[in-house]
PDB file of C-alpha atoms in Angstrom:
ATOM      1  CA  MET K   1      41.853  29.024  16.838  1.00 46.00           C
ATOM      2  CA  GLY K   2      38.971  28.555  15.178  1.00 46.00           C
ATOM      3  CA  GLN K   3      41.605  26.485  13.049  1.00 50.00           C
ATOM      4  CA  SER K   4      41.995  24.037  15.958  1.00 46.00           C
ATOM      5  CA  ALA K   5      38.297  24.035  16.295  1.00 46.00           C
ATOM      6  CA  HIS K   6      37.482  23.020  12.600  1.00 47.00           C
ATOM      7  CA  THR K   7      40.868  20.495  13.106  1.00 44.00           C
ATOM      8  CA  ALA K   8      38.608  18.996  15.279  1.00 43.00           C
ATOM      9  CA  GLN K   9      35.839  18.878  14.256  1.00 47.00           C
ATOM     10  CA  LEU K  10      36.804  16.721  11.224  1.00 49.00           C
ATOM     11  CA  SER K  11      38.507  14.598  13.749  1.00 49.00           C
ATOM     12  CA  ILE K  12      34.683  13.008  16.000  1.00 60.00           C
ATOM     13  CA  PRO K  13      35.518   9.488  15.211  1.00 71.00           C
ATOM     14  CA  ASP K  14      33.320   7.093  14.366  1.00 87.00           C
ATOM     15  CA  MET K  15      30.495   5.399  16.370  1.00 91.00           C
ATOM     16  CA  GLU K  16      29.481   1.621  16.779  1.00 94.00           C
ATOM     17  CA  LEU K  17      25.669   2.083  17.433  1.00 96.00           C
ATOM     18  CA  GLU K  18      23.520  -0.765  18.877  1.00 96.00           C
ATOM     19  CA  ILE K  19      20.213  -1.707  17.147  1.00 97.00           C
ATOM     20  CA  VAL K  20      17.880  -2.970  18.944  1.00 97.00           C
ATOM     21  CA  ASN K  21      14.852  -4.782  18.288  1.00 97.00           C
ATOM     22  CA  ALA K  22      11.643  -3.163  19.594  1.00 97.00           C
ATOM     23  CA  LYS K  23       9.580  -4.641  21.428  1.00 95.00           C
ATOM     24  CA  SER K  24      12.312  -7.637  22.762  1.00 96.00           C
ATOM     25  CA  SER K  25      14.851  -5.469  22.979  1.00 95.00           C
ATOM     26  CA  LYS K  26      16.733  -8.682  21.927  1.00 96.00           C
ATOM     27  CA  PRO K  27      19.994  -7.483  19.558  1.00 96.00           C
ATOM     28  CA  VAL K  28      19.898  -6.980  16.293  1.00 97.00           C
ATOM     29  CA  VAL K  29      22.589  -5.460  14.905  1.00 96.00           C
ATOM     30  CA  THR K  30      25.444  -3.711  16.357  1.00 96.00           C
ATOM     31  CA  LEU K  31      26.464  -1.262  12.853  1.00 95.00           C
ATOM     32  CA  ALA K  32      30.582  -0.174  13.201  1.00 92.00           C
ATOM     33  CA  ALA K  33      32.340   2.476  12.074  1.00 90.00           C
ATOM     34  CA  GLN K  34      29.249   4.987  10.933  1.00 94.00           C
ATOM     35  CA  PRO K  35      30.003   8.450  10.685  1.00 94.00           C
ATOM     36  CA  SER K  36      28.219  11.831  12.212  1.00 93.00           C
ATOM     37  CA  SER K  37      27.131  12.587   8.836  1.00 94.00           C
ATOM     38  CA  SER K  38      25.946   9.719   8.351  1.00 96.00           C
ATOM     39  CA  THR K  39      21.835   9.451   7.840  1.00 97.00           C
ATOM     40  CA  ILE K  40      19.162   7.113   8.890  1.00 97.00           C
ATOM     41  CA  GLY K  41      18.342   5.829   5.580  1.00 96.00           C
ATOM     42  CA  ASP K  42      22.324   5.287   5.293  1.00 97.00           C
ATOM     43  CA  LEU K  43      22.024   3.091   8.240  1.00 97.00           C
ATOM     44  CA  LYS K  44      19.149   1.220   7.420  1.00 97.00           C
ATOM     45  CA  LYS K  45      21.206   0.282   4.144  1.00 96.00           C
ATOM     46  CA  ALA K  46      23.816  -0.778   6.649  1.00 96.00           C
ATOM     47  CA  ILE K  47      21.550  -3.595   8.463  1.00 97.00           C
ATOM     48  CA  GLY K  48      19.738  -4.834   5.603  1.00 96.00           C
ATOM     49  CA  SER K  49      23.692  -5.430   4.263  1.00 96.00           C
ATOM     50  CA  ALA K  50      24.220  -6.782   7.548  1.00 96.00           C
ATOM     51  CA  LYS K  51      20.808  -9.090   8.037  1.00 96.00           C
ATOM     52  CA  PRO K  52      20.018 -10.100   4.083  1.00 95.00           C
ATOM     53  CA  LYS K  53      16.011 -10.636   5.359  1.00 94.00           C
ATOM     54  CA  TYR K  54      15.664  -6.286   5.556  1.00 96.00           C
ATOM     55  CA  LYS K  55      17.468  -5.318   2.636  1.00 94.00           C
ATOM     56  CA  ASP K  56      14.165  -4.114   1.980  1.00 93.00           C
ATOM     57  CA  VAL K  57      14.935  -0.915   3.691  1.00 94.00           C
ATOM     58  CA  ASN K  58      11.675   0.181   3.107  1.00 93.00           C
ATOM     59  CA  ARG K  59       9.993  -3.337   5.658  1.00 94.00           C
ATOM     60  CA  GLN K  60      13.085  -1.230   8.548  1.00 97.00           C
ATOM     61  CA  GLU K  61      11.689   1.796  10.855  1.00 97.00           C
ATOM     62  CA  LEU K  62      13.698   3.297  13.521  1.00 98.00           C
ATOM     63  CA  ARG K  63      13.009   4.795  16.251  1.00 97.00           C
ATOM     64  CA  GLN K  64      15.270   6.633  19.835  1.00 97.00           C
ATOM     65  CA  GLU K  65      13.207   4.815  21.565  1.00 96.00           C
ATOM     66  CA  ALA K  66      10.956   1.387  21.832  1.00 96.00           C
ATOM     67  CA  LYS K  67       7.550   3.198  21.079  1.00 94.00           C
ATOM     68  CA  GLY K  68       8.651   6.733  19.867  1.00 95.00           C
ATOM     69  CA  LYS K  69       7.978   8.657  16.315  1.00 95.00           C
ATOM     70  CA  PRO K  70       9.628   6.835  12.783  1.00 95.00           C
ATOM     71  CA  LEU K  71      12.547   8.158  12.223  1.00 97.00           C
ATOM     72  CA  LYS K  72      13.212   9.780   9.025  1.00 95.00           C
ATOM     73  CA  ASP K  73      15.641   8.790   5.953  1.00 95.00           C
ATOM     74  CA  GLU K  74      17.052  12.429   5.462  1.00 95.00           C
ATOM     75  CA  ALA K  75      17.837  12.942   9.391  1.00 97.00           C
ATOM     76  CA  THR K  76      21.994  12.413  10.243  1.00 96.00           C
ATOM     77  CA  LEU K  77      23.158  10.991  13.756  1.00 96.00           C
ATOM     78  CA  GLU K  78      23.730  14.341  14.418  1.00 94.00           C
ATOM     79  CA  SER K  79      21.188  16.751  13.638  1.00 96.00           C
ATOM     80  CA  LEU K  80      19.046  13.756  15.705  1.00 96.00           C
ATOM     81  CA  GLY K  81      21.644  14.308  18.792  1.00 94.00           C
ATOM     82  CA  ILE K  82      22.966  10.551  18.117  1.00 95.00           C
ATOM     83  CA  THR K  83      26.132   9.475  19.765  1.00 92.00           C
ATOM     84  CA  GLU K  84      28.426   5.944  20.108  1.00 87.00           C
ATOM     85  CA  SER K  85      25.936   5.718  23.732  1.00 86.00           C
ATOM     86  CA  THR K  86      23.028   5.809  22.078  1.00 92.00           C
ATOM     87  CA  THR K  87      20.522   2.904  21.854  1.00 95.00           C
ATOM     88  CA  LEU K  88      18.421   2.472  18.292  1.00 97.00           C
ATOM     89  CA  TYR K  89      15.383   0.602  18.146  1.00 98.00           C
ATOM     90  CA  PHE K  90      13.989  -1.076  14.731  1.00 98.00           C
ATOM     91  CA  LYS K  91      11.110  -2.721  13.777  1.00 97.00           C
ATOM     92  CA  ASP K  92      10.281  -5.322  10.988  1.00 96.00           C
ATOM     93  CA  ARG K  93       7.096  -3.481   8.791  1.00 93.00           C
ATOM     94  CA  GLY K  94       6.988  -6.942   7.049  1.00 91.00           C
ATOM     95  CA  THR K  95       6.875  -7.795   3.683  1.00 89.00           C
ATOM     96  CA  GLN K  96       5.850  -4.783   2.273  1.00 89.00           C
ATOM     97  CA  ILE K  97       4.614  -3.924  -1.566  1.00 88.00           C
ATOM     98  CA  ALA K  98       4.716  -0.846  -4.630  1.00 86.00           C
ATOM     99  CA  TRP K  99       1.510   1.316  -3.664  1.00 83.00           C
ATOM    100  CA  THR K 100       0.784   0.943  -7.060  1.00 84.00           C
ATOM    101  CA  THR K 101       0.515  -2.797  -6.966  1.00 85.00           C
ATOM    102  CA  VAL K 102      -1.902  -2.727  -4.294  1.00 83.00           C
ATOM    103  CA  PHE K 103      -4.150  -0.235  -6.385  1.00 83.00           C
ATOM    104  CA  MET K 104      -3.595  -2.425  -9.658  1.00 87.00           C
ATOM    105  CA  ALA K 105      -5.048  -4.939  -7.940  1.00 83.00           C
ATOM    106  CA  GLU K 106      -8.063  -3.095  -5.922  1.00 82.00           C
ATOM    107  CA  TYR K 107      -8.987  -2.766  -9.040  1.00 86.00           C
ATOM    108  CA  MET K 108      -8.045  -5.335 -11.838  1.00 89.00           C
ATOM    109  CA  GLY K 109      -9.386  -7.547  -9.689  1.00 85.00           C
ATOM    110  CA  PRO K 110     -13.782  -6.086  -9.689  1.00 85.00           C
ATOM    111  CA  LEU K 111     -13.027  -5.644 -13.642  1.00 89.00           C
ATOM    112  CA  VAL K 112     -12.370  -8.656 -14.518  1.00 88.00           C
ATOM    113  CA  VAL K 113     -14.278 -10.435 -12.288  1.00 85.00           C
ATOM    114  CA  TYR K 114     -17.334  -8.584 -13.263  1.00 84.00           C
ATOM    115  CA  LEU K 115     -16.635  -9.146 -16.849  1.00 88.00           C
ATOM    116  CA  LEU K 116     -16.285 -12.603 -16.312  1.00 85.00           C
ATOM    117  CA  PHE K 117     -19.509 -12.789 -15.455  1.00 82.00           C
ATOM    118  CA  TYR K 118     -20.660 -10.604 -17.886  1.00 84.00           C
ATOM    119  CA  ILE K 119     -18.636 -11.572 -20.564  1.00 87.00           C
ATOM    120  CA  ARG K 120     -19.378 -16.140 -19.663  1.00 84.00           C
ATOM    121  CA  PRO K 121     -22.504 -15.915 -17.312  1.00 81.00           C
ATOM    122  CA  TRP K 122     -23.110 -19.397 -18.168  1.00 81.00           C
ATOM    123  CA  LEU K 123     -20.267 -20.364 -16.166  1.00 78.00           C
ATOM    124  CA  VAL K 124     -22.543 -19.073 -13.122  1.00 73.00           C
ATOM    125  CA  TYR K 125     -26.130 -19.492 -14.034  1.00 73.00           C
ATOM    126  CA  GLY K 126     -25.617 -22.474 -15.922  1.00 78.00           C
ATOM    127  CA  ASP K 127     -27.606 -22.557 -20.118  1.00 80.00           C
ATOM    128  CA  THR K 128     -28.039 -19.074 -20.576  1.00 72.00           C
ATOM    129  CA  SER K 129     -29.154 -19.292 -24.359  1.00 73.00           C
ATOM    130  CA  LYS K 130     -32.287 -18.973 -25.071  1.00 76.00           C
ATOM    131  CA  ASP K 131     -32.107 -15.691 -22.528  1.00 75.00           C
ATOM    132  CA  GLU K 132     -31.146 -12.604 -23.872  1.00 80.00           C
ATOM    133  CA  MET K 133     -29.253 -10.048 -21.883  1.00 78.00           C
ATOM    134  CA  SER K 134     -30.954  -6.479 -21.001  1.00 77.00           C
ATOM    135  CA  THR K 135     -30.816  -3.261 -22.083  1.00 78.00           C
ATOM    136  CA  THR K 136     -29.956  -2.028 -18.665  1.00 76.00           C
ATOM    137  CA  THR K 137     -27.353  -4.961 -18.166  1.00 79.00           C
ATOM    138  CA  HIS K 138     -25.508  -3.694 -21.280  1.00 83.00           C
ATOM    139  CA  ILE K 139     -25.331  -0.155 -19.932  1.00 80.00           C
ATOM    140  CA  ALA K 140     -24.611  -0.958 -15.976  1.00 79.00           C
ATOM    141  CA  ALA K 141     -21.523  -3.524 -17.332  1.00 84.00           C
ATOM    142  CA  ALA K 142     -20.811  -0.764 -19.355  1.00 85.00           C
ATOM    143  CA  ALA K 143     -20.649   2.020 -15.963  1.00 82.00           C
ATOM    144  CA  TRP K 144     -18.446  -0.501 -14.276  1.00 83.00           C
ATOM    145  CA  THR K 145     -16.181  -0.868 -17.292  1.00 90.00           C
ATOM    146  CA  PHE K 146     -15.951   2.710 -17.762  1.00 87.00           C
ATOM    147  CA  HIS K 147     -15.875   3.565 -14.560  1.00 85.00           C
ATOM    148  CA  TYR K 148     -13.293   0.757 -12.399  1.00 87.00           C
ATOM    149  CA  ALA K 149     -11.201   1.578 -16.390  1.00 91.00           C
ATOM    150  CA  LYS K 150     -10.536   5.085 -15.085  1.00 87.00           C
ATOM    151  CA  ARG K 151      -9.622   4.279 -12.214  1.00 87.00           C
ATOM    152  CA  VAL K 152      -6.746   1.689 -13.301  1.00 90.00           C
ATOM    153  CA  LEU K 153      -5.082   4.598 -15.925  1.00 89.00           C
ATOM    154  CA  GLU K 154      -5.419   7.159 -12.540  1.00 85.00           C
ATOM    155  CA  THR K 155      -3.609   4.650 -10.416  1.00 86.00           C
ATOM    156  CA  ILE K 156      -1.276   4.300 -13.874  1.00 86.00           C
ATOM    157  CA  PHE K 157      -0.909   8.096 -14.840  1.00 85.00           C
ATOM    158  CA  VAL K 158      -2.566  10.711 -12.521  1.00 79.00           C
ATOM    159  CA  HIS K 159      -1.616   9.249  -8.709  1.00 74.00           C
ATOM    160  CA  ARG K 160       1.726   9.130  -7.129  1.00 75.00           C
ATOM    161  CA  PHE K 161       2.340   8.761  -3.696  1.00 71.00           C
ATOM    162  CA  SER K 162       4.157   9.628  -0.713  1.00 65.00           C
ATOM    163  CA  ASN K 163       5.279   5.954   0.392  1.00 66.00           C
ATOM    164  CA  ALA K 164       6.708   4.035  -1.907  1.00 72.00           C
ATOM    165  CA  THR K 165       5.459   0.924  -0.004  1.00 82.00           C
ATOM    166  CA  MET K 166       2.919  -0.491   2.379  1.00 81.00           C
ATOM    167  CA  PRO K 167       2.934  -3.899   4.079  1.00 82.00           C
ATOM    168  CA  LEU K 168       1.740  -6.580   3.000  1.00 78.00           C
ATOM    169  CA  ALA K 169      -0.301  -7.710   5.942  1.00 70.00           C
ATOM    170  CA  ILE K 170      -2.026  -5.452   5.527  1.00 71.00           C
ATOM    171  CA  CYS K 171      -3.371  -5.816   1.829  1.00 68.00           C
ATOM    172  CA  SER K 172      -6.402  -7.805   2.133  1.00 63.00           C
ATOM    173  CA  ARG K 173      -7.979  -4.602   3.073  1.00 61.00           C
ATOM    174  CA  THR K 174      -7.976  -2.892  -0.710  1.00 58.00           C
ATOM    175  CA  ALA K 175      -9.306  -6.981  -1.608  1.00 60.00           C
ATOM    176  CA  ALA K 176     -12.110  -6.140   0.089  1.00 57.00           C
ATOM    177  CA  THR K 177     -13.355  -4.535  -4.027  1.00 56.00           C
ATOM    178  CA  THR K 178     -12.631  -7.837  -5.564  1.00 60.00           C
ATOM    179  CA  GLY K 179     -14.260  -9.711  -2.726  1.00 57.00           C
ATOM    180  CA  ASP K 180     -17.450  -7.916  -3.386  1.00 58.00           C
ATOM    181  CA  SER K 181     -17.082  -8.215  -6.945  1.00 59.00           C
ATOM    182  CA  PRO K 182     -19.806 -11.656  -7.923  1.00 58.00           C
ATOM    183  CA  ARG K 183     -21.525 -10.672  -4.075  1.00 56.00           C
ATOM    184  CA  THR K 184     -22.353  -7.637  -7.317  1.00 58.00           C
ATOM    185  CA  VAL K 185     -22.590  -8.820 -10.453  1.00 58.00           C
ATOM    186  CA  PRO K 186     -26.215 -11.333  -9.288  1.00 55.00           C
ATOM    187  CA  THR K 187     -28.060  -8.339  -8.966  1.00 51.00           C
ATOM    188  CA  ILE K 188     -27.088  -5.793 -11.879  1.00 52.00           C
ATOM    189  CA  SER K 189     -24.931  -8.034 -14.316  1.00 51.00           C
ATOM    190  CA  THR K 190     -27.778 -10.353 -14.685  1.00 51.00           C
ATOM    191  CA  ILE K 191     -30.860 -11.159 -16.902  1.00 46.00           C
ATOM    192  CA  LEU K 192     -33.212 -10.659 -14.559  1.00 47.00           C
ATOM    193  CA  SER K 193     -31.733  -7.215 -13.531  1.00 54.00           C
ATOM    194  CA  THR K 194     -34.124  -3.864 -13.538  1.00 61.00           C
ATOM    195  CA  PRO K 195     -32.428  -0.847 -14.131  1.00 63.00           C
ATOM    196  CA  ALA K 196     -33.766   1.049 -10.494  1.00 66.00           C
ATOM    197  CA  HIS K 197     -31.559  -2.425  -9.379  1.00 63.00           C
ATOM    198  CA  ALA K 198     -28.493  -1.335 -11.517  1.00 61.00           C
ATOM    199  CA  ILE K 199     -28.739   1.564 -10.339  1.00 67.00           C
ATOM    200  CA  LEU K 200     -29.574   0.958  -6.924  1.00 71.00           C
ATOM    201  CA  LYS K 201     -25.996  -1.492  -6.392  1.00 66.00           C
ATOM    202  CA  HIS K 202     -24.504   0.420  -8.709  1.00 65.00           C
ATOM    203  CA  THR K 203     -24.718   3.783  -6.071  1.00 75.00           C
ATOM    204  CA  PHE K 204     -23.677   1.022  -2.959  1.00 75.00           C
ATOM    205  CA  SER K 205     -20.667  -0.343  -5.094  1.00 69.00           C
ATOM    206  CA  LEU K 206     -19.447   3.184  -5.695  1.00 70.00           C
ATOM    207  CA  ALA K 207     -20.159   4.563  -2.236  1.00 77.00           C
ATOM    208  CA  PHE K 208     -17.801   0.648  -1.166  1.00 74.00           C
ATOM    209  CA  SER K 209     -15.093   1.140  -3.944  1.00 66.00           C
ATOM    210  CA  PHE K 210     -14.899   4.782  -1.779  1.00 71.00           C
ATOM    211  CA  SER K 211     -14.723   3.831   0.997  1.00 74.00           C
ATOM    212  CA  VAL K 212     -12.194   1.013   0.954  1.00 69.00           C
ATOM    213  CA  ASN K 213      -9.678   4.058  -1.041  1.00 63.00           C
ATOM    214  CA  TRP K 214     -10.510   6.458   2.216  1.00 70.00           C
ATOM    215  CA  ALA K 215      -9.684   4.081   4.484  1.00 69.00           C
ATOM    216  CA  THR K 216      -6.030   2.880   2.714  1.00 60.00           C
ATOM    217  CA  SER K 217      -5.007   6.036   1.162  1.00 56.00           C
ATOM    218  CA  PRO K 218      -7.288   9.532   2.856  1.00 52.00           C
ATOM    219  CA  SER K 219      -4.254  11.300   1.412  1.00 51.00           C
ATOM    220  CA  MET K 220      -5.532  10.951  -2.312  1.00 49.00           C
ATOM    221  CA  PHE K 221      -8.718  12.357  -1.899  1.00 47.00           C
ATOM    222  CA  PHE K 222      -7.033  16.094  -1.138  1.00 46.00           C
TER     223      PHE K 222
END
């Protein structure tokens, strides 16, 4: 009897699964011959093969309900109770970008922009040949460079991200630090800067950078 049960288990037929759009319920693709041992990750690869637009599995999200939670890649169809009569819901998370690239852009942007103002001030302020940069300006530039160079090195050698990618559409959050650089430089890095201004502005910039990091990836601080 035990052998018969084992044989029956092995004879479970492969499934044909219908994948529909989570918002519109329109068909996305029908996946044929999917064994119960297949994982959600396997389904994503199959979807990518059938639909080249979704070849990057990181942009795919599968759910058992239209507004349900995303299914984990390692979960099997059998463990989730998915049968041939089950409809899975698909969400396109959009074009993805690697987290390492996101943070490299976030930190390299302010570093490059600031140093451009510092090394070539005449590009912004006109002829500055008659003026000498103050000690405060040099100290501020060194502090700024150290801060962002440290972040770049941490991104390359220290940080590990739980998700491989993030949607490109929300990458604008991380661009805020680069966009803030031109506003920061005139106060900290010009020849008219005072020590009090430099310290105050640099402290503000560090707080601003921290808030962006917290908003995009709070887990990196724990």
